[in-house]
């Protein structure tokens, strides 16, 4: 996974997870929010909006864990490929000087 894609997807997942999870609960408790297009879980009646917000939080944490695991695998693969190139003498990062 490319580092830029990892960062973009992580930011998007975190933002949606936070906005539909803790932020939606907070808006419901403090402001008695009954849903807008940015917080559709609050269209649900209580207690289902809390259940949906909890599910969104769990899904966001799981997706972030999957993204992080994929990034770790990619970094390990890249390190392994770099070590193999260095070991065989086919370094591509040489510079003139």
PDB file of C-alpha atoms in Angstrom:
ATOM      1  CA  UNK A   1       0.000   0.000   0.000  1.00  0.00           C
ATOM      2  CA  UNK A   2       1.339   3.380  -0.979  1.00  0.00           C
ATOM      3  CA  UNK A   3       2.034   5.698   1.970  1.00  0.00           C
ATOM      4  CA  UNK A   4      -0.161   8.454   0.523  1.00  0.00           C
ATOM      5  CA  UNK A   5      -3.137   6.091   0.116  1.00  0.00           C
ATOM      6  CA  UNK A   6      -2.615   4.773   3.628  1.00  0.00           C
ATOM      7  CA  UNK A   7      -2.663   8.280   5.076  1.00  0.00           C
ATOM      8  CA  UNK A   8      -5.681   9.359   3.023  1.00  0.00           C
ATOM      9  CA  UNK A   9      -7.733   6.283   3.898  1.00  0.00           C
ATOM     10  CA  UNK A  10      -6.739   6.513   7.558  1.00  0.00           C
ATOM     11  CA  UNK A  11      -7.824  10.146   7.745  1.00  0.00           C
ATOM     12  CA  UNK A  12     -11.136   9.380   6.029  1.00  0.00           C
ATOM     13  CA  UNK A  13     -11.893   6.356   8.212  1.00  0.00           C
ATOM     14  CA  UNK A  14     -10.980   8.221  11.392  1.00  0.00           C
ATOM     15  CA  UNK A  15     -13.059  11.265  10.421  1.00  0.00           C
ATOM     16  CA  UNK A  16     -16.164   9.260   9.541  1.00  0.00           C
ATOM     17  CA  UNK A  17     -15.722   7.033  12.583  1.00  0.00           C
ATOM     18  CA  UNK A  18     -15.387   9.988  14.917  1.00  0.00           C
ATOM     19  CA  UNK A  19     -18.191  12.025  13.348  1.00  0.00           C
ATOM     20  CA  UNK A  20     -20.690   9.162  13.256  1.00  0.00           C
ATOM     21  CA  UNK A  21     -19.557   7.704  16.571  1.00  0.00           C
ATOM     22  CA  UNK A  22     -18.607   9.898  19.535  1.00  0.00           C
ATOM     23  CA  UNK A  23     -19.603  13.190  17.900  1.00  0.00           C
ATOM     24  CA  UNK A  24     -23.082  11.893  17.020  1.00  0.00           C
ATOM     25  CA  UNK A  25     -23.573  10.635  20.575  1.00  0.00           C
ATOM     26  CA  UNK A  26     -22.408  13.955  21.980  1.00  0.00           C
ATOM     27  CA  UNK A  27     -24.723  15.934  19.693  1.00  0.00           C
ATOM     28  CA  UNK A  28     -27.626  13.678  20.681  1.00  0.00           C
ATOM     29  CA  UNK A  29     -26.982  13.933  24.421  1.00  0.00           C
ATOM     30  CA  UNK A  30     -26.185  17.660  24.588  1.00  0.00           C
ATOM     31  CA  UNK A  31     -28.242  19.118  21.784  1.00  0.00           C
ATOM     32  CA  UNK A  32     -31.009  16.541  21.302  1.00  0.00           C
ATOM     33  CA  UNK A  33     -29.975  16.293  17.648  1.00  0.00           C
ATOM     34  CA  UNK A  34     -32.330  14.191  15.532  1.00  0.00           C
ATOM     35  CA  UNK A  35     -30.136  13.831  12.491  1.00  0.00           C
ATOM     36  CA  UNK A  36     -28.799  15.774   9.579  1.00  0.00           C
ATOM     37  CA  UNK A  37     -27.069  14.548   6.474  1.00  0.00           C
ATOM     38  CA  UNK A  38     -23.713  14.729   8.276  1.00  0.00           C
ATOM     39  CA  UNK A  39     -24.932  12.617  11.219  1.00  0.00           C
ATOM     40  CA  UNK A  40     -27.415  10.127   9.775  1.00  0.00           C
ATOM     41  CA  UNK A  41     -27.162   7.782  12.777  1.00  0.00           C
ATOM     42  CA  UNK A  42     -29.086  10.383  14.747  1.00  0.00           C
ATOM     43  CA  UNK A  43     -32.117   9.863  12.482  1.00  0.00           C
ATOM     44  CA  UNK A  44     -32.615   6.631  14.430  1.00  0.00           C
ATOM     45  CA  UNK A  45     -34.653   6.644  17.596  1.00  0.00           C
ATOM     46  CA  UNK A  46     -32.933   6.141  20.925  1.00  0.00           C
ATOM     47  CA  UNK A  47     -31.451   3.583  21.811  1.00  0.00           C
ATOM     48  CA  UNK A  48     -30.744   2.485  18.237  1.00  0.00           C
ATOM     49  CA  UNK A  49     -28.759   5.611  17.452  1.00  0.00           C
ATOM     50  CA  UNK A  50     -26.363   4.709  20.278  1.00  0.00           C
ATOM     51  CA  UNK A  51     -26.098   1.148  19.021  1.00  0.00           C
ATOM     52  CA  UNK A  52     -25.388   2.395  15.484  1.00  0.00           C
ATOM     53  CA  UNK A  53     -22.804   4.871  16.765  1.00  0.00           C
ATOM     54  CA  UNK A  54     -21.109   2.097  18.729  1.00  0.00           C
ATOM     55  CA  UNK A  55     -21.069  -0.108  15.628  1.00  0.00           C
ATOM     56  CA  UNK A  56     -19.503   2.711  13.619  1.00  0.00           C
ATOM     57  CA  UNK A  57     -16.818   3.153  16.277  1.00  0.00           C
ATOM     58  CA  UNK A  58     -16.024  -0.576  16.259  1.00  0.00           C
ATOM     59  CA  UNK A  59     -15.948  -0.667  12.438  1.00  0.00           C
ATOM     60  CA  UNK A  60     -13.662   2.378  12.277  1.00  0.00           C
ATOM     61  CA  UNK A  61     -11.226   0.879  14.778  1.00  0.00           C
ATOM     62  CA  UNK A  62     -11.226  -2.423  12.870  1.00  0.00           C
ATOM     63  CA  UNK A  63     -10.635  -0.676   9.531  1.00  0.00           C
ATOM     64  CA  UNK A  64      -7.802   1.379  11.007  1.00  0.00           C
ATOM     65  CA  UNK A  65      -6.234  -1.831  12.335  1.00  0.00           C
ATOM     66  CA  UNK A  66      -6.501  -3.475   8.900  1.00  0.00           C
ATOM     67  CA  UNK A  67      -4.992  -0.426   7.214  1.00  0.00           C
ATOM     68  CA  UNK A  68      -2.138  -0.339   9.712  1.00  0.00           C
ATOM     69  CA  UNK A  69      -1.456  -4.056   9.282  1.00  0.00           C
ATOM     70  CA  UNK A  70      -1.377  -3.635   5.498  1.00  0.00           C
ATOM     71  CA  UNK A  71       1.038  -0.732   5.831  1.00  0.00           C
ATOM     72  CA  UNK A  72       3.311  -2.779   8.117  1.00  0.00           C
ATOM     73  CA  UNK A  73       3.347  -5.655   5.609  1.00  0.00           C
ATOM     74  CA  UNK A  74       4.222  -3.264   2.787  1.00  0.00           C
ATOM     75  CA  UNK A  75       7.011  -1.667   4.768  1.00  0.00           C
ATOM     76  CA  UNK A  76       8.397  -5.084   5.715  1.00  0.00           C
ATOM     77  CA  UNK A  77       8.241  -6.197   2.086  1.00  0.00           C
ATOM     78  CA  UNK A  78      10.023  -3.043   0.959  1.00  0.00           C
ATOM     79  CA  UNK A  79      12.707  -3.498   3.624  1.00  0.00           C
ATOM     80  CA  UNK A  80      13.167  -7.099   2.545  1.00  0.00           C
ATOM     81  CA  UNK A  81      13.462  -6.121  -1.110  1.00  0.00           C
ATOM     82  CA  UNK A  82      15.936  -3.375  -0.216  1.00  0.00           C
ATOM     83  CA  UNK A  83      18.033  -5.785   1.825  1.00  0.00           C
ATOM     84  CA  UNK A  84      18.007  -8.300  -1.039  1.00  0.00           C
ATOM     85  CA  UNK A  85      19.159  -5.637  -3.523  1.00  0.00           C
ATOM     86  CA  UNK A  86      21.929  -4.530  -1.183  1.00  0.00           C
ATOM     87  CA  UNK A  87      22.997  -8.122  -0.565  1.00  0.00           C
ATOM     88  CA  UNK A  88      23.262  -8.922  -4.291  1.00  0.00           C
ATOM     89  CA  UNK A  89      25.034  -5.660  -5.050  1.00  0.00           C
ATOM     90  CA  UNK A  90      22.317  -4.143  -7.203  1.00  0.00           C
ATOM     91  CA  UNK A  91      21.752  -1.014  -5.218  1.00  0.00           C
ATOM     92  CA  UNK A  92      19.606   1.552  -6.968  1.00  0.00           C
ATOM     93  CA  UNK A  93      20.185   4.384  -4.544  1.00  0.00           C
ATOM     94  CA  UNK A  94      23.792   5.104  -5.468  1.00  0.00           C
ATOM     95  CA  UNK A  95      24.765   8.640  -6.192  1.00  0.00           C
ATOM     96  CA  UNK A  96      27.613  10.250  -8.022  1.00  0.00           C
ATOM     97  CA  UNK A  97      30.276  11.745  -5.890  1.00  0.00           C
TER      98      UNK A  97
END
